[in-house]
């Protein structure tokens, strides 16, 4: 039967031990005998004792919070990718009895991250997006806090997890070429984002692997906030592009809307595909051919590796290669 009002003091008195010994037994830290640790743990289990968050933090010298850094750009923060990644991180954090603190920081400003780290609000950090010359990553490299980056930082000193964006995009381009599509326009995001560069390289590799040249004049980057999207699409179609290849779901959705507003039918007038699939595209009309990555799994893996590193284990960078090409009506 559960007893009410138990504290470290009352448990120590009941067991004839010091409060420090009981704290060490509960936290798993410090030098005490296995017999003492067993006795304490059996007793707190018997009385159904669960230490408060504050007591647990003091005993383990941890906050039991992990910071998840999102870009401050609200448009990017609304992307299904970030939402799904966050779900994976939060679900896995529960297994480690950790809470997730959302921190908005990017190359436009890292003050919230500095505040959380310097004031010891968090034990570790997950960075959800990898920028070139990242202020976030440069700060973390100089800080004494475990961290991991989602996305390839292209820096051997930085721990990361990532999808095989380059390999997947290359395979998709090869598949489109095998289907008879040879002239493609690429609509991409910011050149300062590493995943853009990975997907660009994969796009080029796909043509190279098939012995075909890439039409550089049909590659358009930095299009996430561009007011030029409509004119760029008209330019691509005028140049004879058979397929519009978009680097992500948000861009693809914007392209689909532009084409619809201009009276251009997909796939009758031009074909369309995306290097990332989400619920934005899964219900679109027409259905859009896209690459499927499990962002939730990636987030969970990042959190797990971070927790292992926090416990003193050395971890290796990991790249998930489990992608699928969702062939749909837009390329038929």
Coordinates of C-alpha atoms in Angstrom, one line a residue, residues 1-299:
X1 CA 0.0 0.0 0.0
X2 CA 1.3 3.5 -0.9
X3 CA 2.4 5.7 2.0
X4 CA 2.1 9.4 1.6
X5 CA 4.6 12.2 2.3
X6 CA 7.9 10.3 1.8
X7 CA 11.1 12.4 1.4
X8 CA 14.7 11.6 1.2
X9 CA 15.0 12.5 4.9
X10 CA 12.3 10.1 6.0
X11 CA 13.6 7.3 3.8
X12 CA 17.1 7.8 5.2
X13 CA 15.8 7.6 8.8
X14 CA 13.7 4.5 8.1
X15 CA 16.7 2.7 6.6
X16 CA 19.3 4.0 9.1
X17 CA 21.3 5.7 6.3
X18 CA 22.5 9.2 5.5
X19 CA 20.5 11.3 3.1
X20 CA 23.5 11.4 0.8
X21 CA 23.7 7.6 0.6
X22 CA 20.0 7.3 -0.3
X23 CA 20.4 10.0 -2.9
X24 CA 23.3 8.2 -4.5
X25 CA 21.4 4.9 -4.5
X26 CA 18.5 6.5 -6.3
X27 CA 20.5 8.4 -8.8
X28 CA 23.0 5.6 -9.5
X29 CA 25.9 8.0 -8.9
X30 CA 28.6 7.9 -6.4
X31 CA 30.4 5.2 -4.5
X32 CA 28.1 2.9 -2.5
X33 CA 27.9 -0.8 -2.2
X34 CA 25.6 -2.8 -4.5
X35 CA 24.0 -4.2 -1.4
X36 CA 23.1 -0.7 -0.2
X37 CA 21.9 0.3 -3.6
X38 CA 19.7 -2.8 -3.7
X39 CA 18.3 -2.2 -0.3
X40 CA 17.3 1.4 -1.0
X41 CA 15.7 0.6 -4.4
X42 CA 13.7 -2.3 -3.0
X43 CA 12.4 -0.1 -0.2
X44 CA 11.4 2.8 -2.5
X45 CA 9.7 0.3 -4.8
X46 CA 7.8 -1.1 -1.8
X47 CA 6.5 2.3 -0.7
X48 CA 5.9 3.4 -4.3
X49 CA 8.2 6.4 -3.9
X50 CA 8.8 8.6 -6.9
X51 CA 11.3 11.5 -6.3
X52 CA 10.1 14.9 -7.4
X53 CA 11.6 16.5 -10.5
X54 CA 13.6 18.9 -8.4
X55 CA 14.9 16.1 -6.1
X56 CA 15.7 13.9 -9.1
X57 CA 17.6 16.7 -10.8
X58 CA 19.6 17.5 -7.6
X59 CA 20.4 13.9 -7.1
X60 CA 21.6 13.3 -10.6
X61 CA 23.1 16.7 -11.2
X62 CA 20.9 17.0 -14.3
X63 CA 18.0 19.1 -15.4
X64 CA 16.4 16.2 -17.4
X65 CA 15.7 18.7 -20.2
X66 CA 17.0 18.5 -23.7
X67 CA 17.0 21.4 -26.0
X68 CA 15.6 21.0 -29.6
X69 CA 16.8 23.9 -31.8
X70 CA 14.4 24.9 -34.5
X71 CA 15.0 27.7 -37.1
X72 CA 13.4 31.0 -36.0
X73 CA 11.9 31.4 -39.4
X74 CA 8.2 30.6 -38.8
X75 CA 7.5 29.5 -42.3
X76 CA 10.2 26.8 -42.0
X77 CA 9.0 25.9 -38.5
X78 CA 5.6 25.1 -39.9
X79 CA 7.0 22.6 -42.4
X80 CA 5.7 19.0 -41.7
X81 CA 9.3 17.8 -41.6
X82 CA 10.1 19.7 -38.5
X83 CA 6.8 18.8 -36.9
X84 CA 7.4 15.1 -37.5
X85 CA 11.0 15.3 -36.4
X86 CA 9.8 16.9 -33.1
X87 CA 7.3 14.1 -32.6
X88 CA 10.1 11.5 -32.9
X89 CA 12.4 13.4 -30.5
X90 CA 9.6 13.9 -27.9
X91 CA 8.3 10.3 -28.0
X92 CA 11.8 8.9 -27.5
X93 CA 12.6 11.5 -24.8
X94 CA 9.8 10.0 -22.7
X95 CA 11.6 6.7 -22.6
X96 CA 14.5 8.4 -20.9
X97 CA 12.3 10.4 -18.6
X98 CA 13.4 13.7 -20.3
X99 CA 11.4 16.7 -21.3
X100 CA 12.1 18.6 -24.6
X101 CA 12.6 22.4 -24.5
X102 CA 12.0 24.1 -27.9
X103 CA 14.7 26.7 -28.7
X104 CA 14.5 29.1 -31.7
X105 CA 17.9 29.8 -33.0
X106 CA 19.7 30.1 -36.4
X107 CA 22.2 32.2 -38.2
X108 CA 20.0 35.3 -37.6
X109 CA 20.4 34.9 -33.8
X110 CA 21.4 32.4 -31.2
X111 CA 20.6 34.3 -28.0
X112 CA 17.9 31.9 -26.7
X113 CA 20.3 29.0 -27.2
X114 CA 23.1 30.8 -25.3
X115 CA 20.7 31.6 -22.5
X116 CA 19.6 27.9 -22.1
X117 CA 23.1 26.6 -22.2
X118 CA 24.8 29.2 -20.0
X119 CA 22.1 29.1 -17.4
X120 CA 22.1 25.3 -17.3
X121 CA 18.5 24.9 -18.4
X122 CA 19.3 21.9 -20.5
X123 CA 21.6 18.9 -20.4
X124 CA 22.1 18.4 -24.1
X125 CA 21.1 19.8 -27.5
X126 CA 19.6 18.5 -30.8
X127 CA 20.0 20.9 -33.8
X128 CA 17.2 20.2 -36.3
X129 CA 18.7 22.0 -39.3
X130 CA 22.2 22.3 -40.6
X131 CA 23.3 25.7 -42.1
X132 CA 26.6 26.6 -43.7
X133 CA 28.9 28.5 -41.3
X134 CA 26.3 27.8 -38.6
X135 CA 26.4 30.1 -35.6
X136 CA 24.4 27.5 -33.7
X137 CA 27.0 24.7 -34.3
X138 CA 30.0 27.0 -33.8
X139 CA 28.6 28.0 -30.4
X140 CA 28.0 24.4 -29.4
X141 CA 31.5 23.3 -30.5
X142 CA 32.9 25.9 -28.0
X143 CA 30.4 24.9 -25.2
X144 CA 30.8 22.1 -22.7
X145 CA 27.5 20.4 -23.6
X146 CA 26.7 17.2 -25.5
X147 CA 24.9 17.9 -28.8
X148 CA 24.0 16.2 -32.1
X149 CA 23.0 17.7 -35.4
X150 CA 20.2 16.4 -37.7
X151 CA 21.7 16.7 -41.1
X152 CA 25.2 16.3 -42.5
X153 CA 27.3 19.3 -41.2
X154 CA 30.2 18.4 -43.5
X155 CA 32.5 18.8 -40.6
X156 CA 34.3 15.7 -39.1
X157 CA 34.2 17.2 -35.7
X158 CA 30.4 17.5 -35.5
X159 CA 28.3 14.5 -34.5
X160 CA 25.2 14.0 -36.6
X161 CA 22.4 11.8 -37.9
X162 CA 20.9 12.2 -41.3
X163 CA 18.9 10.6 -44.2
X164 CA 20.9 9.6 -47.3
X165 CA 19.6 12.7 -49.2
X166 CA 22.3 12.6 -51.8
X167 CA 21.9 8.9 -52.6
X168 CA 18.1 9.0 -52.5
X169 CA 17.8 12.0 -54.9
X170 CA 20.3 10.4 -57.2
X171 CA 18.2 7.2 -57.3
X172 CA 15.0 9.1 -58.0
X173 CA 16.5 11.0 -60.9
X174 CA 17.7 7.7 -62.3
X175 CA 14.2 6.3 -62.0
X176 CA 12.7 9.3 -63.8
X177 CA 15.3 9.0 -66.6
X178 CA 14.5 5.3 -66.9
X179 CA 10.8 6.3 -67.3
X180 CA 11.8 8.4 -70.3
X181 CA 12.1 11.9 -68.7
X182 CA 15.3 13.5 -69.7
X183 CA 14.9 17.3 -69.4
X184 CA 14.2 18.4 -65.8
X185 CA 14.1 21.8 -64.0
X186 CA 15.2 21.8 -60.3
X187 CA 13.5 24.1 -57.9
X188 CA 15.5 24.3 -54.6
X189 CA 15.7 26.1 -51.3
X190 CA 18.4 28.2 -49.7
X191 CA 22.0 27.6 -50.7
X192 CA 23.0 28.2 -47.1
X193 CA 21.3 25.0 -46.0
X194 CA 23.4 21.8 -46.2
X195 CA 20.5 19.6 -47.3
X196 CA 20.0 21.8 -50.4
X197 CA 23.6 21.1 -51.4
X198 CA 23.2 17.3 -50.7
X199 CA 20.1 17.1 -52.8
X200 CA 21.7 19.3 -55.6
X201 CA 24.6 16.9 -55.7
X202 CA 22.3 13.9 -55.8
X203 CA 20.4 15.5 -58.7
X204 CA 23.6 15.9 -60.7
X205 CA 24.8 12.4 -59.8
X206 CA 21.6 10.9 -61.2
X207 CA 22.3 12.4 -64.6
X208 CA 26.0 11.5 -64.4
X209 CA 25.2 7.9 -63.5
X210 CA 23.0 7.7 -66.7
X211 CA 25.6 9.3 -68.9
X212 CA 23.5 12.4 -69.5
X213 CA 24.5 16.1 -69.1
X214 CA 22.8 18.4 -66.5
X215 CA 21.2 21.6 -67.9
X216 CA 22.6 24.1 -65.4
X217 CA 20.3 26.8 -66.8
X218 CA 17.3 24.9 -65.4
X219 CA 18.6 24.8 -61.8
X220 CA 16.9 27.4 -59.6
X221 CA 17.9 27.7 -55.9
X222 CA 16.9 30.1 -53.1
X223 CA 13.3 29.8 -54.1
X224 CA 11.6 29.3 -50.7
X225 CA 10.7 33.0 -50.3
X226 CA 11.1 34.1 -53.9
X227 CA 8.5 36.1 -55.6
X228 CA 10.0 34.9 -58.8
X229 CA 8.6 31.4 -58.6
X230 CA 5.9 32.0 -61.2
X231 CA 8.3 33.6 -63.7
X232 CA 10.9 30.8 -63.1
X233 CA 8.3 28.1 -63.8
X234 CA 7.3 29.9 -67.1
X235 CA 11.0 30.1 -68.0
X236 CA 11.5 26.4 -67.3
X237 CA 8.5 25.4 -69.4
X238 CA 9.6 27.8 -72.2
X239 CA 13.0 26.0 -72.2
X240 CA 11.2 22.7 -72.7
X241 CA 11.4 21.2 -69.2
X242 CA 9.4 17.9 -69.1
X243 CA 9.4 17.7 -65.3
X244 CA 9.6 20.1 -62.4
X245 CA 11.7 18.6 -59.7
X246 CA 11.2 20.2 -56.2
X247 CA 13.6 19.8 -53.3
X248 CA 10.9 19.6 -50.7
X249 CA 7.1 19.3 -50.0
X250 CA 6.6 23.1 -49.3
X251 CA 8.2 24.1 -52.6
X252 CA 6.3 21.4 -54.5
X253 CA 3.0 22.6 -53.0
X254 CA 3.8 26.1 -54.0
X255 CA 4.8 25.0 -57.5
X256 CA 1.6 23.0 -57.9
X257 CA -0.5 26.1 -56.9
X258 CA 1.4 28.3 -59.4
X259 CA 0.9 25.8 -62.2
X260 CA -2.8 25.5 -61.4
X261 CA -3.3 29.3 -61.3
X262 CA -1.6 29.5 -64.8
X263 CA -3.9 26.8 -66.2
X264 CA -1.0 24.3 -66.6
X265 CA -2.1 20.7 -66.0
X266 CA 0.0 18.1 -64.2
X267 CA 1.0 15.6 -65.6
X268 CA -0.5 16.4 -69.0
X269 CA 1.4 19.6 -69.6
X270 CA 4.4 19.0 -67.3
X271 CA 5.4 16.3 -64.8
X272 CA 6.1 17.0 -61.2
X273 CA 8.0 15.4 -58.3
X274 CA 9.4 16.2 -54.9
X275 CA 12.5 15.1 -53.0
X276 CA 10.4 15.0 -49.8
X277 CA 7.0 13.5 -49.1
X278 CA 4.5 14.7 -46.4
X279 CA 0.8 15.1 -45.7
X280 CA 1.0 18.3 -47.9
X281 CA 1.5 16.1 -50.9
X282 CA -0.2 12.8 -49.9
X283 CA -3.6 14.2 -50.4
X284 CA -2.8 16.6 -53.3
X285 CA -4.6 16.5 -56.6
X286 CA -3.0 15.2 -58.7
X287 CA -1.0 12.8 -56.5
X288 CA 2.7 13.8 -56.5
X289 CA 5.6 11.5 -57.0
X290 CA 8.0 12.0 -54.1
X291 CA 10.7 10.5 -51.8
X292 CA 9.6 9.2 -48.5
X293 CA 11.9 9.6 -45.5
X294 CA 11.0 8.7 -41.9
X295 CA 11.6 12.0 -40.1
X296 CA 10.1 10.6 -36.9
X297 CA 12.5 7.7 -36.8
X298 CA 15.4 10.2 -37.5
X299 CA 14.4 12.3 -34.6

